[in-house]
Coordinates of C-alpha atoms in Angstrom, one line a residue:
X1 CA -60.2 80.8 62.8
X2 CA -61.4 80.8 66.6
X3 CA -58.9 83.2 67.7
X4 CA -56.6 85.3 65.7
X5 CA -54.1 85.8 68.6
X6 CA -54.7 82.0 70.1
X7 CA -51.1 80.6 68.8
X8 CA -49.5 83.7 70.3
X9 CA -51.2 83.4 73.7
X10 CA -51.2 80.0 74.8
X11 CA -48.7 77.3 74.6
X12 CA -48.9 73.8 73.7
X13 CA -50.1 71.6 76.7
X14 CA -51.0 67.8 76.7
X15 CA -53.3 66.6 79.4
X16 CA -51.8 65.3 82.6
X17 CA -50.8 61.7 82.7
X18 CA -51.0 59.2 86.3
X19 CA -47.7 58.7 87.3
X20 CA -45.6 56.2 86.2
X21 CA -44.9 54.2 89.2
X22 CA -48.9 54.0 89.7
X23 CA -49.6 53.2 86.2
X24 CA -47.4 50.2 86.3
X25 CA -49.6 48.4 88.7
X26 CA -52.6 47.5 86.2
X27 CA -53.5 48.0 81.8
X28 CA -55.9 50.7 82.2
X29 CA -55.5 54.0 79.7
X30 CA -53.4 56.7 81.9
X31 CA -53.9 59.9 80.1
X32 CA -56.4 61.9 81.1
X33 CA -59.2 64.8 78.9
X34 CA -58.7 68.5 79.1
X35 CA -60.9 70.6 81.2
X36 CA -63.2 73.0 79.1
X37 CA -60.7 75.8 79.0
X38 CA -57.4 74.0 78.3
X39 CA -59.4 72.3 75.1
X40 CA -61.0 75.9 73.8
X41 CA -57.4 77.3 74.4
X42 CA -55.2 74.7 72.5
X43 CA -58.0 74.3 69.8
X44 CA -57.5 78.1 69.4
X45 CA -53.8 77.7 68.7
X46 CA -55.1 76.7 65.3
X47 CA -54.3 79.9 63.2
X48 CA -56.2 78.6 60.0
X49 CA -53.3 78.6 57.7
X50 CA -54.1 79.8 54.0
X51 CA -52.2 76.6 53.1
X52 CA -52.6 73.9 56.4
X53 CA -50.0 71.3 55.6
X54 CA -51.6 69.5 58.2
X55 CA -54.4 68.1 55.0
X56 CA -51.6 66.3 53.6
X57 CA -49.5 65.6 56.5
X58 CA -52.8 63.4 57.6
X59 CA -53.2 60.1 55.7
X60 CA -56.9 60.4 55.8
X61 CA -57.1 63.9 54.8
X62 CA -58.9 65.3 58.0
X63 CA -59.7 68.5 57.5
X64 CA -58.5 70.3 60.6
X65 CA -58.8 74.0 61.0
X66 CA -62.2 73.6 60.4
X67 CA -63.2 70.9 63.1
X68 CA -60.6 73.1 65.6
X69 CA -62.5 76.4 64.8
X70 CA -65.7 74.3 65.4
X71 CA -64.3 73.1 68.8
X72 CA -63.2 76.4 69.6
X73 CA -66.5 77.6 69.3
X74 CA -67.8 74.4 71.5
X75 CA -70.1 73.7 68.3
X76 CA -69.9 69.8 68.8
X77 CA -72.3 68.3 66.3
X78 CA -70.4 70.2 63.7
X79 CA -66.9 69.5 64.8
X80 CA -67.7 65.7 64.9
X81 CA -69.5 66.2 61.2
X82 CA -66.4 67.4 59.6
X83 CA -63.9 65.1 61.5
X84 CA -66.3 62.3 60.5
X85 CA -66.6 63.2 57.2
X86 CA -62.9 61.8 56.8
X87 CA -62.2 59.7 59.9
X88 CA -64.3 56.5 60.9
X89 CA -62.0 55.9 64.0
X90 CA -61.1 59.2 65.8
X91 CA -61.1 57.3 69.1
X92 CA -58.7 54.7 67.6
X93 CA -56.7 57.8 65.3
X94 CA -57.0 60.0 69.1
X95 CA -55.4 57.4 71.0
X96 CA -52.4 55.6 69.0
X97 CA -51.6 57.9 65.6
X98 CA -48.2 59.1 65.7
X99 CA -50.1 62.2 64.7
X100 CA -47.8 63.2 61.2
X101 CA -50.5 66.0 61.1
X102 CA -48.6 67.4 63.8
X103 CA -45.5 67.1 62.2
X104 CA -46.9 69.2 59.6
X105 CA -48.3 72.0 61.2
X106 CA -47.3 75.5 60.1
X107 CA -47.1 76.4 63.7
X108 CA -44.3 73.4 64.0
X109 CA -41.9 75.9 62.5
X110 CA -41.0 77.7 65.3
X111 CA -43.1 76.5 67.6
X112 CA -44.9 73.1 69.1
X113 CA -47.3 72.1 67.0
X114 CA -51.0 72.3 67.5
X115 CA -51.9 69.0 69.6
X116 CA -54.4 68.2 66.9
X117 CA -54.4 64.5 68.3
X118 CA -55.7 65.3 71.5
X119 CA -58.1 67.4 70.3
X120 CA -59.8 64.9 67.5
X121 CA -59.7 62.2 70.7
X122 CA -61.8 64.8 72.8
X123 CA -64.4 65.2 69.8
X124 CA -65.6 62.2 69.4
X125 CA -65.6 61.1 73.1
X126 CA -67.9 64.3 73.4
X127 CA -69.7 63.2 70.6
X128 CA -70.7 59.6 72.0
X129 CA -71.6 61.4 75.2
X130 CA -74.1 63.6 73.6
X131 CA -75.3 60.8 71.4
X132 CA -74.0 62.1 68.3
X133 CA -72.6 58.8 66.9
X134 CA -75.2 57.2 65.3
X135 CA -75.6 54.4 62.6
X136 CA -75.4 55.8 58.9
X137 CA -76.4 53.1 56.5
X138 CA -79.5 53.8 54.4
X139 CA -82.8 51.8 54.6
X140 CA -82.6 51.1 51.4
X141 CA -80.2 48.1 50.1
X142 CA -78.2 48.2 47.1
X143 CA -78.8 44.1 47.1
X144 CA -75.0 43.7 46.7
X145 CA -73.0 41.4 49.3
X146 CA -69.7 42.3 50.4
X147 CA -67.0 40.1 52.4
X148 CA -64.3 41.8 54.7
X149 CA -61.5 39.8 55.4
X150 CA -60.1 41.4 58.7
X151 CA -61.1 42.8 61.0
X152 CA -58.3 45.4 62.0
X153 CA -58.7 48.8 61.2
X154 CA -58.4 49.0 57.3
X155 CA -61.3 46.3 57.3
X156 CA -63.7 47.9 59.6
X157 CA -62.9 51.3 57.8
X158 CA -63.7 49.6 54.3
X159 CA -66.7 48.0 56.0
X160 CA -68.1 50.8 57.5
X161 CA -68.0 52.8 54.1
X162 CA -69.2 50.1 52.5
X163 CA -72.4 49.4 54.6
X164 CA -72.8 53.4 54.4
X165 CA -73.0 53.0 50.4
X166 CA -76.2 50.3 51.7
X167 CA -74.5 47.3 50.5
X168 CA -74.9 44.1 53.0
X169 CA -71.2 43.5 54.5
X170 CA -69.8 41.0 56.2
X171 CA -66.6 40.9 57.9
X172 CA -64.6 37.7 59.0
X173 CA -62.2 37.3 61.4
X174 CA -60.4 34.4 62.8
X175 CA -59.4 35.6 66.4
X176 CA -62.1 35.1 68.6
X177 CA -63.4 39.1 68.2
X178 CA -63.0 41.3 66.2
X179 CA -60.2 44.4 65.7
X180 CA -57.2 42.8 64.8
X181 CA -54.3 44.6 65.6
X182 CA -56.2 46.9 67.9
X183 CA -57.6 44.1 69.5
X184 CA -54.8 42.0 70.2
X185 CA -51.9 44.0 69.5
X186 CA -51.8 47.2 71.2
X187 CA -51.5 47.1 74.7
X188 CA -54.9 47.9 77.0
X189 CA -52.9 50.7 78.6
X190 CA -53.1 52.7 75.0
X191 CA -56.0 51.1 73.8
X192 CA -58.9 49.6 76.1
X193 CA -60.9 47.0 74.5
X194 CA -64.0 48.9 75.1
X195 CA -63.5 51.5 72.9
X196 CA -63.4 48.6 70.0
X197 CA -66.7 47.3 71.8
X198 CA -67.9 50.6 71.9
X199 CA -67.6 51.1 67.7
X200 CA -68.4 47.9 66.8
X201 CA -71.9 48.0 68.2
X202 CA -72.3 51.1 66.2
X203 CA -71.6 49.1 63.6
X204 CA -73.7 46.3 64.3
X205 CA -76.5 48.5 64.1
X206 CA -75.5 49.7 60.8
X207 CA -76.2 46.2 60.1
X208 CA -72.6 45.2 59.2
X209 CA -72.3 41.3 60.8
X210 CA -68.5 40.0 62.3
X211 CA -67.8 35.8 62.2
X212 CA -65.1 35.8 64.3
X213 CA -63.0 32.1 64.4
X214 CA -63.5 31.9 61.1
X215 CA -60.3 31.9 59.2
X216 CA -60.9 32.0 55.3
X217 CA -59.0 29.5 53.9
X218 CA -59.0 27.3 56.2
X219 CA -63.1 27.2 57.5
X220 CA -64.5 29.1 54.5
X221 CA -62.6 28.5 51.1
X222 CA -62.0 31.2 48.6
X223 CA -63.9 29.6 46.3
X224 CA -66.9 29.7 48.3
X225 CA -66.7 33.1 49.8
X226 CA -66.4 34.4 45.9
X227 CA -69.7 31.7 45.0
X228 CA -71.6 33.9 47.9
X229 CA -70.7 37.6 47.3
X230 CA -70.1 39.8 45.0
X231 CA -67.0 41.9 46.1
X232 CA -64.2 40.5 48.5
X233 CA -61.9 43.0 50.0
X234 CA -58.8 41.5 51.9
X235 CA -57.7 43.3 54.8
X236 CA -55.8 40.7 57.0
X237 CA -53.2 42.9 57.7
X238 CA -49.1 42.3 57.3
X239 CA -48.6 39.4 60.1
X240 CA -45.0 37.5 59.3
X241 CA -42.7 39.0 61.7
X242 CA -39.1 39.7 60.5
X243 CA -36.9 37.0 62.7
X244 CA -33.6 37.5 64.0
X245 CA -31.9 33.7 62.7
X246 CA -29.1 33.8 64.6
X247 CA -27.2 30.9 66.8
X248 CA -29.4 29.9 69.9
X249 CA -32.7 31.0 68.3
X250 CA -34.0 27.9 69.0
X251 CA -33.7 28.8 72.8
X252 CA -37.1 29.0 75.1
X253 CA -36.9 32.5 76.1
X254 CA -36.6 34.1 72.5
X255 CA -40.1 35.0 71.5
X256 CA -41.5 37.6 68.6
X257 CA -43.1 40.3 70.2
X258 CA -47.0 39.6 69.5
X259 CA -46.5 36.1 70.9
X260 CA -46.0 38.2 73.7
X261 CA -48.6 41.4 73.7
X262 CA -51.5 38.8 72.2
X263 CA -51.1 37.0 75.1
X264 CA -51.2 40.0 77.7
X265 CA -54.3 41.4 75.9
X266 CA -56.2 37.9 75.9
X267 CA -55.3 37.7 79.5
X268 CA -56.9 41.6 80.4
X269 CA -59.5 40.4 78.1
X270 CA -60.0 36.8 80.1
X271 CA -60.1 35.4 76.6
X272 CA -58.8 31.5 76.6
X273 CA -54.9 31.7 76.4
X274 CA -54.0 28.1 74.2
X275 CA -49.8 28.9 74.0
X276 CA -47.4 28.4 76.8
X277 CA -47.5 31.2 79.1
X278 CA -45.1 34.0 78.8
X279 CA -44.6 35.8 81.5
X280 CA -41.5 38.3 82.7
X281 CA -41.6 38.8 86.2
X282 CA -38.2 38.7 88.0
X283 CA -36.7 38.4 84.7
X284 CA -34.1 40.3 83.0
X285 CA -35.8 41.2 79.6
X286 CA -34.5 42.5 76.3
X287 CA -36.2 44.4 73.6
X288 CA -34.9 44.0 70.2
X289 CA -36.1 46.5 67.4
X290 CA -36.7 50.5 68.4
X291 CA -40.7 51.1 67.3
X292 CA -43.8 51.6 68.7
X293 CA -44.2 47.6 68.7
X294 CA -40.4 47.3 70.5
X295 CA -42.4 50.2 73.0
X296 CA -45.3 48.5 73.7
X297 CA -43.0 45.3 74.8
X298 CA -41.3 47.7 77.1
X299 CA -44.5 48.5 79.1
X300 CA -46.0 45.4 79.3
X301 CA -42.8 43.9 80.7
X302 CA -42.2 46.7 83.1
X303 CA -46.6 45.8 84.5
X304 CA -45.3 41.9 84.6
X305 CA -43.2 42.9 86.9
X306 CA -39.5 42.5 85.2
X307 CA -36.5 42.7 86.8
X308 CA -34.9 44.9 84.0
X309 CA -35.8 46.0 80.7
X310 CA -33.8 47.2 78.1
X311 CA -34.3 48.2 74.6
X312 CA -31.9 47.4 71.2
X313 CA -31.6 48.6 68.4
X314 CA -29.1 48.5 65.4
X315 CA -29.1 52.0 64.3
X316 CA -27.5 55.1 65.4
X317 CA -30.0 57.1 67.9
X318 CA -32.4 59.6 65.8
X319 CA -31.7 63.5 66.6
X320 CA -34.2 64.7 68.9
X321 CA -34.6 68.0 66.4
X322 CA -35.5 68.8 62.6
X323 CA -31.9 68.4 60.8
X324 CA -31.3 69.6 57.4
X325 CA -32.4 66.6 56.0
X326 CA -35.8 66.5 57.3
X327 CA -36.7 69.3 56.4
X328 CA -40.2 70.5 57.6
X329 CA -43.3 69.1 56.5
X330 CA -41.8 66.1 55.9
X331 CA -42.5 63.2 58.5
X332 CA -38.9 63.7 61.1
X333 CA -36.9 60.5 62.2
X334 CA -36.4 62.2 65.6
X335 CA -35.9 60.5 69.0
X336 CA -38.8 59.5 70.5
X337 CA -39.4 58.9 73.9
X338 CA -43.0 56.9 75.0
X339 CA -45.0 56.8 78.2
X340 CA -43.8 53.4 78.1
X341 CA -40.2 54.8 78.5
X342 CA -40.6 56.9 81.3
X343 CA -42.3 54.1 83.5
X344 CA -38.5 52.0 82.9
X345 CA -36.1 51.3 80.3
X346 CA -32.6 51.5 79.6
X347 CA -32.0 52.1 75.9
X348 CA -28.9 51.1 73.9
X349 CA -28.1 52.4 69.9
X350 CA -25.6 51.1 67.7
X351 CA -25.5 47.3 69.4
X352 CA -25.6 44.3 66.8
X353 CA -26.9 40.9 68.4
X354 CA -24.7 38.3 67.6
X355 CA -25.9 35.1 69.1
X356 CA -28.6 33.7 72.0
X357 CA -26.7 31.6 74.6
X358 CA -28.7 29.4 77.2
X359 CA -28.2 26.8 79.9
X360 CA -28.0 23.1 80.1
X361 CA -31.6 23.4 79.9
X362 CA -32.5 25.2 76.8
X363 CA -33.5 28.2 78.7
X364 CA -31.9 31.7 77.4
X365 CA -29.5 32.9 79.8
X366 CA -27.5 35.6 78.3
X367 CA -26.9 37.8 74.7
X368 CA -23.9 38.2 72.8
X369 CA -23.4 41.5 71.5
X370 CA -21.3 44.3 69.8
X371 CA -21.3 47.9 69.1
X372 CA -21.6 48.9 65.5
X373 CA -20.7 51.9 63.7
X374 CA -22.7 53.1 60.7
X375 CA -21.2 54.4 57.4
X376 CA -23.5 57.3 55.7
X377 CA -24.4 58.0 52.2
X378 CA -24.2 62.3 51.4
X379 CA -27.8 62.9 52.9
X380 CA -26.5 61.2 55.8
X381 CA -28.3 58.4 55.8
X382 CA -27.4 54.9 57.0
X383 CA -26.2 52.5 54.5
X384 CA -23.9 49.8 56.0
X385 CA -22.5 49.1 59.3
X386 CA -19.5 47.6 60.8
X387 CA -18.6 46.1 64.2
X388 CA -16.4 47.6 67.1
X389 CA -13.6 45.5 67.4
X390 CA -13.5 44.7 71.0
X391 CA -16.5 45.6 71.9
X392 CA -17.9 42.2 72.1
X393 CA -19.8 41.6 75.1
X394 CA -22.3 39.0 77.5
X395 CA -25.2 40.5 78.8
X396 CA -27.3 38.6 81.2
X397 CA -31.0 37.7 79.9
X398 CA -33.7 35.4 80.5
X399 CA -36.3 36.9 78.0
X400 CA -36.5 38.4 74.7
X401 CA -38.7 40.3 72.4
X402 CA -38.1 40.4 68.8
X403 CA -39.7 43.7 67.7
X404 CA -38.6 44.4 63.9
X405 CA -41.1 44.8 62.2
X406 CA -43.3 42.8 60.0
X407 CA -42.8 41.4 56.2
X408 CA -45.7 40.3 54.6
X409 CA -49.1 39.0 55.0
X410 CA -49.6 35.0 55.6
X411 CA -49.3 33.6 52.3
X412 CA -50.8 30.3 53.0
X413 CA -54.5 29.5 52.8
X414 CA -56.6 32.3 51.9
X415 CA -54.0 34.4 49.7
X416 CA -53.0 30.6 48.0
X417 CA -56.2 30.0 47.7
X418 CA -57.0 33.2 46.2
X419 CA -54.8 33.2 43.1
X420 CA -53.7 36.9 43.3
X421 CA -50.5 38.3 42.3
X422 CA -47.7 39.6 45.0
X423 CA -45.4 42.7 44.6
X424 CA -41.8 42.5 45.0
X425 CA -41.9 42.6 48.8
X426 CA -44.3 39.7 48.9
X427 CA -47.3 41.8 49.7
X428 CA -51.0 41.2 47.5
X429 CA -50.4 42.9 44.7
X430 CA -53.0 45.8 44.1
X431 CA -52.5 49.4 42.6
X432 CA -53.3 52.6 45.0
X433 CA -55.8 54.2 43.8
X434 CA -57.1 51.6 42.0
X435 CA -57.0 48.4 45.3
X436 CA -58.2 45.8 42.8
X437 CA -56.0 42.8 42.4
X438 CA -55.7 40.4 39.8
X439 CA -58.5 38.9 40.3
X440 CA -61.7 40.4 39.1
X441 CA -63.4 41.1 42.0
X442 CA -61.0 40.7 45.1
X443 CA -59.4 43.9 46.2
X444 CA -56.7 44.3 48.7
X445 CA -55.9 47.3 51.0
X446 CA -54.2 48.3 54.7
X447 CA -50.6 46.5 55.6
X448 CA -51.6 43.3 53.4
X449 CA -51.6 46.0 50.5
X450 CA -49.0 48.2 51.1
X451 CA -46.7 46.3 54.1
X452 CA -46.5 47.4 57.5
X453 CA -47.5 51.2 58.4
X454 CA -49.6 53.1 60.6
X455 CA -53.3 53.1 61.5
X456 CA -54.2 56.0 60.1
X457 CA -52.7 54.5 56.5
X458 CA -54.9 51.6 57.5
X459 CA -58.5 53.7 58.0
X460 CA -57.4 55.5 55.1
X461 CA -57.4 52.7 52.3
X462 CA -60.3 51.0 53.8
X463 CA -62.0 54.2 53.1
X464 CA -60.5 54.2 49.5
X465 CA -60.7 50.9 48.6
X466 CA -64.5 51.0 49.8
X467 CA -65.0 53.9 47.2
X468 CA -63.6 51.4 44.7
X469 CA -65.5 48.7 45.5
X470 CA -68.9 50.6 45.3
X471 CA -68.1 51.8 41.8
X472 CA -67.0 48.2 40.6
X473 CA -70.5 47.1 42.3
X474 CA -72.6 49.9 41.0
X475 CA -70.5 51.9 38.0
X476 CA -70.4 55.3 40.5
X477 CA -70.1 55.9 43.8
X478 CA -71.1 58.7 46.6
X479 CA -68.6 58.0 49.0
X480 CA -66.3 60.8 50.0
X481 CA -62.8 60.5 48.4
X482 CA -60.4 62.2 51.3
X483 CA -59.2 64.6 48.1
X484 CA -62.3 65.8 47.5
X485 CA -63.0 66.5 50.4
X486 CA -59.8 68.1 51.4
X487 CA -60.3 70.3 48.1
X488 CA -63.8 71.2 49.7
X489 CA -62.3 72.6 52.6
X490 CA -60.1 75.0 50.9

């Protein structure tokens, strides 16, 4: 524990952020590091808990007093051991997670939470400065070949883990480079592209090679990839969006939301854009769907330079504090409000789109909507709604984002091709714990696994699935299992 009294004496703080009316004018990150002091004080908030909820509160299993008391006591090398020992990705984990450590943290009782996210960020960017993040794979080979299908954060984590274990990995991708969602799906200003660069060429090194524009499937049959290696893990991720069929879909001006942040990254990224530009300047833009994704479509419309942005979304708007029914440690629904937010956006609960209307010209034009109310189940929870009579309304628009969410991986090609089984929900059908599908030596993990979720769900069964994989390769393995090593730390 770094300082007995350190939750008593200092108070959460998050490092300051450029203004929003500054940030607005280009995609570069916004949030700046702690100064020396401010990181040994808010790593010393940490008061070492005899049982930190904040283990299982993380996906990956970080273990986090540890690498705080290490911070605290500016031991680098051995705060980025321990945080590495569990995380691949801390810069990726530092910069986007929705941190449910946080919301697990003892301290969170009665107090703000340690900002644990923060702090793992500032570890490892101290760690590449002081050349502490180096390739891990062993010189000698196991002789086994591996194929990665993905190359989003689930398959770099499983490839990483797998090229540590020494076996020969490759991982294919079919943008043009690799990182997936990261890459071309969260917005520069969360997420610059060189910090994938950046981890990739660590990679490299460790020997494990990226194809990019290859789409298995389609260039590379199943078939073959199986004939060539001898362990396929998929990781393409969960890529169907969920549409909104309603009348006047068919209207240019209705878009799904990564036909719309792809785009923006390519362009920061001056890679070839081959679609018909989308672009919202002067333009009265709505959001539909509340997340992070809904978010992200909020600040990219607000640096193009819209006219107006507002936000939808069908369900009642969250508490902004713990109610009896989220009960702490559990993961709170609350209301969240995102950098994104603050730089412009007027947000709307309860409304129900009915239908798209547009001109003579088959551009959109406006949005028919209604209020809704929700009827509750005894927890309180949402289970049907209905419409406010009268409340029926026109509201002027010449661009929309669907942002709902996600329902399954793409079925056709490689997961045809493939001949495993899908769960109820359409996803590739493989057991946690276990990430091996139907077929003997394909296994499955990240969204394509277990549908959409979070990055840090993502790293986390790589990781496992890796573990797997090395013991179907080589009957054992001596990769760290996140419960292990969570056990270790206590």
């Amino acid at each position: 524990m770094g300082k007995p009294t350190g939750f008593q004496e200092f108070n959460r703080e998050l490092p300051s952020k450029i203004a929003p009316e500054e940030r607005v004018k280009n995609y570069n990150e916004f949030v700046g590091l702690y100064n020396e002091d401010k990181l040994n004080q808010q790593s010393a908030r940490c008061m070492n808990c005899g049982i930190p909820f904040c283990h299982s509160g993380c996906p990956l299993g970080n273990v986090i007093p540890e690498f705080n008391d290490a911070v605290y006591r500016k031991s680098w090398e051995e705060a980025y051991e321990i945080l590495s020992t569990t995380n691949n990705f801390p810069e990726f984990t530092g910069r986007i997670c929705p941190a449910p450590c946080e919301s697990a943290c003892v301290l969170g009782i009665n107090k703000p939470p340690v900002a644990i996210e923060e702090i793992e960020k500032h570890i490892i960017e101290i760690a590449y400065a002081k050349n502490l993040v180096k390739p891990t794979a062993p010189l000698i080979k196991s002789g086994k070949k591996v194929a990665v299908v993905g190359s989003g954060p689930a398959g770099m984590a499983a490839a990483a883990q797998l090229s540590k274990a020494g076996h020969s990995v490759t991982v294919y991708e079919r943008d043009d480079r690799p990182g997936g969602l990261l890459r071309y799906g969260i917005p520069d200003f969360k997420l610059e592209k060189w910090v994938i660069d950046r981890r990739v060429k660590v990679m490299e090194e460790d020997g494990v090679v990226f194809q990019c524009n290859t789409e298995i499937g389609k260039d590379i049959s199943m078939e073959d990839l199986s004939r060539n290696n001898d362990a396929i893990v998929l990781a393409g991720g969960s890529t169907i969006p969920r549409n909104l069929p309603i009348p006047g879909r068919e209207f240019n001006g209705v878009y799904f939301a990564m036909e719309f942040l792809k785009q923006q990254n390519k362009r920061v990224g001056e890679s070839p854009i081959t679609t018909a530009e989308i672009f919202v300047e002067g333009k009265d833009v709505v959001v539909i769907g509340g997340g992070d994704t809904g978010s992200d479509c909020v600040g990219t419309s607000n640096r193009q330079g819209a006219r107006s942005v507002r936000q939808f979304e069908v369900m009642v708007q969250p508490p902004q504090q713990r109610t009896q029914n989220m009960p702490w440690p559990s993961y709170p629904m609350l209301l969240k409000t995102t950098s994104s937010h603050e730089e412009g956006c007027e947000r709307f609960w309860g409304v129900n789109t009915r239908e798209f209307l547009g001109d003579e010209n088959g551009n959109l034009r406006a949005l028919k909507v209604t209020d809704v109310t929700w009827e509750t189940d005894v927890l309180g929870r949402p289970i049907k709604f209905s419409e406010v009579e009268g409340s029926e309304r026109e509201l002027p628009c010449q661009a929309v984002f669907l942002a709902m969410g996600f329902v399954h991986p793409q079925h056709t090609g490689m997961i045809e091709q493939a001949g495993v089984e899908l769960d109820e929900r359409k996803n590739v059908k493989a057991k946690e714990g276990v990430y091996r599908t139907n077929v003997s030596k394909v296994f499955a993990c990240g969204d394509m696994r277990r549908g959409q979720s979070l990055v840090v769900w993502a790293i986390s069964e790589g990781r496992e699935t890796a573990r797997k994989v090395d013991e179907f390769l080589m009957g054992h393995s001596l990769l760290e299992s996140k419960d292990a090593v969570s056990a270790f730390a206590y």
